mmCIF file with all atom_site columns, C-alpha atoms in Angstrom:
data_model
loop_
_atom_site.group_PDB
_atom_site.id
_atom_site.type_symbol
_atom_site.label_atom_id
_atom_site.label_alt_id
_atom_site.label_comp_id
_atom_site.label_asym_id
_atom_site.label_entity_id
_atom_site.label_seq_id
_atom_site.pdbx_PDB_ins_code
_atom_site.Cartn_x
_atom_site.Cartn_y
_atom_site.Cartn_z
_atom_site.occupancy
_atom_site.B_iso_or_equiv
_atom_site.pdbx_formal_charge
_atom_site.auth_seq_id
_atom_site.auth_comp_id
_atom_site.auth_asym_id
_atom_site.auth_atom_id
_atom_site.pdbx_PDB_model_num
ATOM 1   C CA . UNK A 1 1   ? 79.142 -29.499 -10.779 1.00 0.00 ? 1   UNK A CA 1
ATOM 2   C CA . UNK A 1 2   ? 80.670 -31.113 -7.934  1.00 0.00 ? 2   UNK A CA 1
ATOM 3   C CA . UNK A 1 3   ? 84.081 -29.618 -8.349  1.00 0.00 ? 3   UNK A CA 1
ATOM 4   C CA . UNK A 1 4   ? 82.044 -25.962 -7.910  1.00 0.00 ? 4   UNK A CA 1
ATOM 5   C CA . UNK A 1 5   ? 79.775 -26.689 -5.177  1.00 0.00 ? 5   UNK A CA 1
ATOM 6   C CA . UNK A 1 6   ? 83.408 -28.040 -3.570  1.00 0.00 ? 6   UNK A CA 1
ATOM 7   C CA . UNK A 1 7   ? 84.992 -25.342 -4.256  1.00 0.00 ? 7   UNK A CA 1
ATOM 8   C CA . UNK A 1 8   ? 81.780 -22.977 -2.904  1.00 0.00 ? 8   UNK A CA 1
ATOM 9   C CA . UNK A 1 9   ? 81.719 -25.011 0.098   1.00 0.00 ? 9   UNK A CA 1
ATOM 10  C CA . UNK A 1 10  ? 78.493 -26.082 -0.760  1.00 0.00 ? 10  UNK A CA 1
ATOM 11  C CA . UNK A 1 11  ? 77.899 -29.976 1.231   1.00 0.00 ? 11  UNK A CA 1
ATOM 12  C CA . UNK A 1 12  ? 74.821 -30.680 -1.649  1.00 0.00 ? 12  UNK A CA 1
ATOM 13  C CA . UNK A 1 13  ? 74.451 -30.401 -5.270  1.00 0.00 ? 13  UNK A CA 1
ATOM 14  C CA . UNK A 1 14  ? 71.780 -31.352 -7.140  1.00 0.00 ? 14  UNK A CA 1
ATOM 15  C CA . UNK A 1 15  ? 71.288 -31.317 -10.745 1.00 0.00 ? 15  UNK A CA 1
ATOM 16  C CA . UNK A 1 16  ? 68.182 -31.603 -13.763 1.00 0.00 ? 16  UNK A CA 1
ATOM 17  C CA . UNK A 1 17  ? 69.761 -32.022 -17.087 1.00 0.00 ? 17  UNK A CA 1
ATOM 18  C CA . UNK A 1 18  ? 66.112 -31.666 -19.408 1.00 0.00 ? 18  UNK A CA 1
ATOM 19  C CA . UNK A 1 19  ? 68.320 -30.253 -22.676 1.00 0.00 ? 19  UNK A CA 1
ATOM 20  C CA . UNK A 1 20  ? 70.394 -31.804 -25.309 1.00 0.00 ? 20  UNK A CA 1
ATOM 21  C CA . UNK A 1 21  ? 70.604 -35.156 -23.515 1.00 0.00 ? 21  UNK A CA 1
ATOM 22  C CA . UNK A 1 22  ? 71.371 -33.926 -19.937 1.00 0.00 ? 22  UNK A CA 1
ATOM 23  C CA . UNK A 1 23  ? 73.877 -31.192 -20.785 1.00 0.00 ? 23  UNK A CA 1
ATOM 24  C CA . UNK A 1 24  ? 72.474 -28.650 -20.100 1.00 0.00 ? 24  UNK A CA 1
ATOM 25  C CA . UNK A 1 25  ? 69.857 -27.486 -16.942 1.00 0.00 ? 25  UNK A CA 1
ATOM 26  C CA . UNK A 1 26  ? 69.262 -26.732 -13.507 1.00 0.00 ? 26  UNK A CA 1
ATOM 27  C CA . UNK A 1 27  ? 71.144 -26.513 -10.764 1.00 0.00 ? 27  UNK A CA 1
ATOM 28  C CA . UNK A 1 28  ? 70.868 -26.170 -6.780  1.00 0.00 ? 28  UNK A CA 1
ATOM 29  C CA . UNK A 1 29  ? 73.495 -25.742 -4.572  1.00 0.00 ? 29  UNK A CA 1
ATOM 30  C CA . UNK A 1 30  ? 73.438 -25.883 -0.930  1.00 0.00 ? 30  UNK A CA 1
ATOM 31  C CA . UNK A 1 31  ? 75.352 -25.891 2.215   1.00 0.00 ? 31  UNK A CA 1
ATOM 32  C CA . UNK A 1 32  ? 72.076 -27.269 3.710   1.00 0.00 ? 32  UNK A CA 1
ATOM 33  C CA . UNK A 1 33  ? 71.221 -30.944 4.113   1.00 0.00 ? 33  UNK A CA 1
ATOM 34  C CA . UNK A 1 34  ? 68.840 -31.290 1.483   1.00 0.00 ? 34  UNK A CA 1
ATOM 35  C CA . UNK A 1 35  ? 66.368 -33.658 -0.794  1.00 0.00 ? 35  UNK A CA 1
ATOM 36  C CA . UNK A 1 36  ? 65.915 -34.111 -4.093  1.00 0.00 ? 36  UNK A CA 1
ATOM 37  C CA . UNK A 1 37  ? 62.008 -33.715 -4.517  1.00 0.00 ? 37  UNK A CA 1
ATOM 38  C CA . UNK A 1 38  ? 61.106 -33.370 -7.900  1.00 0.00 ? 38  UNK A CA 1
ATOM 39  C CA . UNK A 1 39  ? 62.028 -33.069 -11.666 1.00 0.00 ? 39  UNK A CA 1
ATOM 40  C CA . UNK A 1 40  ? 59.459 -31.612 -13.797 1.00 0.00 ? 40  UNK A CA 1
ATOM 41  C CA . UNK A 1 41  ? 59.540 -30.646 -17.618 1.00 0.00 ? 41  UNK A CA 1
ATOM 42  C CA . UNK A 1 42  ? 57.370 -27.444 -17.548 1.00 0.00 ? 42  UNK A CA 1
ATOM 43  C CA . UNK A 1 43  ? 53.939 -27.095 -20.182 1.00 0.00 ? 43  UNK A CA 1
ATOM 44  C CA . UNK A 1 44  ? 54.728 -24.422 -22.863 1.00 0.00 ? 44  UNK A CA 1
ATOM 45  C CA . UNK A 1 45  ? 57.762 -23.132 -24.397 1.00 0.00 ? 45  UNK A CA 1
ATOM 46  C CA . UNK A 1 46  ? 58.183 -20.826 -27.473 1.00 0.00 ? 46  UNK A CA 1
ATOM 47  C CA . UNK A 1 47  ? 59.300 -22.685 -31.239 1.00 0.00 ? 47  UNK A CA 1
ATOM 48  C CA . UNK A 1 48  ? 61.898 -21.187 -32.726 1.00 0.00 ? 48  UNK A CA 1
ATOM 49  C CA . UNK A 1 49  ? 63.795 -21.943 -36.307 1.00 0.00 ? 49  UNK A CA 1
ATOM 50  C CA . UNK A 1 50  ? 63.229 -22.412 -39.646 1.00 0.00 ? 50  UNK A CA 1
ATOM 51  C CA . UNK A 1 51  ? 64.832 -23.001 -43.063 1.00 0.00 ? 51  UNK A CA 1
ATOM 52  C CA . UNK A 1 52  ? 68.203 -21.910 -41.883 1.00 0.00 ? 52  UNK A CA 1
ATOM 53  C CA . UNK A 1 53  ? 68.050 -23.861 -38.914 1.00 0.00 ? 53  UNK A CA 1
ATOM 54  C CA . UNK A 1 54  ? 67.149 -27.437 -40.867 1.00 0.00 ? 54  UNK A CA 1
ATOM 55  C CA . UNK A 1 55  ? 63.246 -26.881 -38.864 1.00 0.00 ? 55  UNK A CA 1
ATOM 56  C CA . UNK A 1 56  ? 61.625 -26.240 -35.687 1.00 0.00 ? 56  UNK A CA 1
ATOM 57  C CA . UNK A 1 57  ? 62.115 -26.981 -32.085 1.00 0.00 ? 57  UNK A CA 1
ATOM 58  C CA . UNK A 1 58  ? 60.430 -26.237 -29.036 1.00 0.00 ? 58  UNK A CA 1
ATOM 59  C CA . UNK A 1 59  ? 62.832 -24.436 -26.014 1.00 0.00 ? 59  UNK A CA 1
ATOM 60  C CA . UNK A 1 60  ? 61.929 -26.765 -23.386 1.00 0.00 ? 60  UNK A CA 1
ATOM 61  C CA . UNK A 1 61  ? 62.228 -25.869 -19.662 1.00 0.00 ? 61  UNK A CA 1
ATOM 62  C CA . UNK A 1 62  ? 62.308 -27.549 -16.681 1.00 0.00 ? 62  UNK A CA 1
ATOM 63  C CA . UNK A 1 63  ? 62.159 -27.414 -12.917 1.00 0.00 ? 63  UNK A CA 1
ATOM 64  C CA . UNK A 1 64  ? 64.204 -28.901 -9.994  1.00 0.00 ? 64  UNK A CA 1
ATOM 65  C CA . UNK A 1 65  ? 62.653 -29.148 -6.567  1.00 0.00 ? 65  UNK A CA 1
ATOM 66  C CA . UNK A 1 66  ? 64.826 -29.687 -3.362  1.00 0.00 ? 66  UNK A CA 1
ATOM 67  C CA . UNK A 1 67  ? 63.524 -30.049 0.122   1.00 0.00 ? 67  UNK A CA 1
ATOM 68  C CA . UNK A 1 68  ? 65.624 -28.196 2.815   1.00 0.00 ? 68  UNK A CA 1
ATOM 69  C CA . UNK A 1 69  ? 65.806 -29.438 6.575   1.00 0.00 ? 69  UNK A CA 1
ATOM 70  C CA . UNK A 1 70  ? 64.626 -26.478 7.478   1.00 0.00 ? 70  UNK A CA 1
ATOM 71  C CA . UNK A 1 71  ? 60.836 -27.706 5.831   1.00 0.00 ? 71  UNK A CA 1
ATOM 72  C CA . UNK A 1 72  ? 61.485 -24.919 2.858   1.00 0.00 ? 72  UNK A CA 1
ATOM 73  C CA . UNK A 1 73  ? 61.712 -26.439 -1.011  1.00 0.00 ? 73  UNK A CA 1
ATOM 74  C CA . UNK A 1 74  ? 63.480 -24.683 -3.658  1.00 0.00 ? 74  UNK A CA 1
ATOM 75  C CA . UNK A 1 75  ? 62.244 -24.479 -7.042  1.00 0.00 ? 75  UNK A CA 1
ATOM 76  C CA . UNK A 1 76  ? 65.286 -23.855 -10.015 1.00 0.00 ? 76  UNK A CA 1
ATOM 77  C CA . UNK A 1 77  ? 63.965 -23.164 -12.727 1.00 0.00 ? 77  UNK A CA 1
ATOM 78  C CA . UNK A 1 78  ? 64.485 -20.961 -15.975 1.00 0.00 ? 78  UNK A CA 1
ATOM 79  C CA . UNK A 1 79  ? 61.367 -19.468 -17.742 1.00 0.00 ? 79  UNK A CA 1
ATOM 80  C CA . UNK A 1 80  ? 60.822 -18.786 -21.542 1.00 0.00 ? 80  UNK A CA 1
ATOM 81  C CA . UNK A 1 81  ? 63.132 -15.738 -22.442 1.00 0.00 ? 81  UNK A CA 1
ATOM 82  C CA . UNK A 1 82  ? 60.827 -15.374 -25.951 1.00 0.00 ? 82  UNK A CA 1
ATOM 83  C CA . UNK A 1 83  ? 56.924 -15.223 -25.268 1.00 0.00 ? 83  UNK A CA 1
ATOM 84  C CA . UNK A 1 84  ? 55.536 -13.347 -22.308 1.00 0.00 ? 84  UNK A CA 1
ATOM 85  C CA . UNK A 1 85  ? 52.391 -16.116 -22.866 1.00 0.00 ? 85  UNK A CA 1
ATOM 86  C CA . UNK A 1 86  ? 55.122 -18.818 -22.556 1.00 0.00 ? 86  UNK A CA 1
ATOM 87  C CA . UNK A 1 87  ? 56.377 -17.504 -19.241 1.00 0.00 ? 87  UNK A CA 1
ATOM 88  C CA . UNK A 1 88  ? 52.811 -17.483 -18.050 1.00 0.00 ? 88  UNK A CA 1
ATOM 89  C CA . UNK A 1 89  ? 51.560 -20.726 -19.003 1.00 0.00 ? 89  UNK A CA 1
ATOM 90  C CA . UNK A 1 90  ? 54.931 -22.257 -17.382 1.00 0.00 ? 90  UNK A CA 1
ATOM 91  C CA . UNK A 1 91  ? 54.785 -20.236 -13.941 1.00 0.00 ? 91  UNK A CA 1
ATOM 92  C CA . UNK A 1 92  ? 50.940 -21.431 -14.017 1.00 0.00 ? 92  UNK A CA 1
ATOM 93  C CA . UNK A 1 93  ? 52.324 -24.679 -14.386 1.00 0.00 ? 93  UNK A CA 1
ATOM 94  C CA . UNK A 1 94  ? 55.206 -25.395 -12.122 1.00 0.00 ? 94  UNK A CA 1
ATOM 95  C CA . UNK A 1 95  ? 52.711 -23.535 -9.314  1.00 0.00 ? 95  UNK A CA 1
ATOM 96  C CA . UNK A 1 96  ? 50.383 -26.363 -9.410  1.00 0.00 ? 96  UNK A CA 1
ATOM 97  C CA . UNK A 1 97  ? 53.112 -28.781 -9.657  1.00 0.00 ? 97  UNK A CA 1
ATOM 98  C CA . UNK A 1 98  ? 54.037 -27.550 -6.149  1.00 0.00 ? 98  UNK A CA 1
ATOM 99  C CA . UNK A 1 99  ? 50.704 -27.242 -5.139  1.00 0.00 ? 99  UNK A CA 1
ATOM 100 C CA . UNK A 1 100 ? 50.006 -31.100 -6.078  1.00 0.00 ? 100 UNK A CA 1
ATOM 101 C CA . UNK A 1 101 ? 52.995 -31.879 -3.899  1.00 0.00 ? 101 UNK A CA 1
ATOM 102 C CA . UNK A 1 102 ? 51.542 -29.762 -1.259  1.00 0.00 ? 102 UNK A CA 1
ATOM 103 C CA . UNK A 1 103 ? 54.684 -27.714 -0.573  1.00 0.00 ? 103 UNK A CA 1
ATOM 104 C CA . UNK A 1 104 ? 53.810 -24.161 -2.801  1.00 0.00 ? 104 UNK A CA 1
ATOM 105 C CA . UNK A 1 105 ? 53.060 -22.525 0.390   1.00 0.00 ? 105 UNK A CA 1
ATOM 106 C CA . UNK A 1 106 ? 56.836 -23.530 1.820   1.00 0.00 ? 106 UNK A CA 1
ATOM 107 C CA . UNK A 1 107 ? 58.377 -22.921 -1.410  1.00 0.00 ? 107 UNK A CA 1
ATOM 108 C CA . UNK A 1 108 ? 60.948 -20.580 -3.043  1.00 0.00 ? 108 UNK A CA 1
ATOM 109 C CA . UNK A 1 109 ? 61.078 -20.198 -6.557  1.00 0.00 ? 109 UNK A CA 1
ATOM 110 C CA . UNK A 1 110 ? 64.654 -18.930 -8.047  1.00 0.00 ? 110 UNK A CA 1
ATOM 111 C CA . UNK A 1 111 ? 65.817 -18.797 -11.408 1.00 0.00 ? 111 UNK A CA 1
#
């Protein structure tokens, strides 16, 4: 990760690995000085598998939260690609997340 936000030009990089022992992600890049503010595992999440996949598993998603200098926090996240429902109950969630840290109103959501 470093070696691309170099190569972006990006000065931070900040990183959530919540999959497959911190493999896999999210990401925020930034030419900003920034914070890191939160990591959240997000409620919900469809189950997939099955027989031919030796069982079930939940598809677990999380959420990185970095405060700008500028006052504005960035949520990363990626929602359930599966279950409209799923999507739901995690946007519900990771709203009052932010609200809790009393930043929703300052806050952009990407992902």
């Amino acid at each position: 990760l470093d070696r691309v936000a170099d190569a972006c030009g990006m000065a931070n990089a900040h990183f959530f690995g919540h999959v497959r022992e911190g493999r896999y992600g999210n990401a925020i890049l930034t030419r900003r000085p920034s914070t890191l503010e939160a990591e959240w595992r997000l409620a919900g999440g469809s189950t997939i598998g099955g027989v031919a996949m030796s069982g079930t598993h939940r598809i677990v998603r999380g959420a990185l939260v970095v405060a700008l200098d500028s006052g504005v926090h960035v949520a990363c996240t990626h929602l359930d690609h599966i279950s409209e429902d799923e999507r739901r109950t995690q946007a519900e969630d990771l709203l009052a997340k932010l609200d809790g840290l009393g930043v929703a109103a300052r806050s952009l959501v990407v992902g």
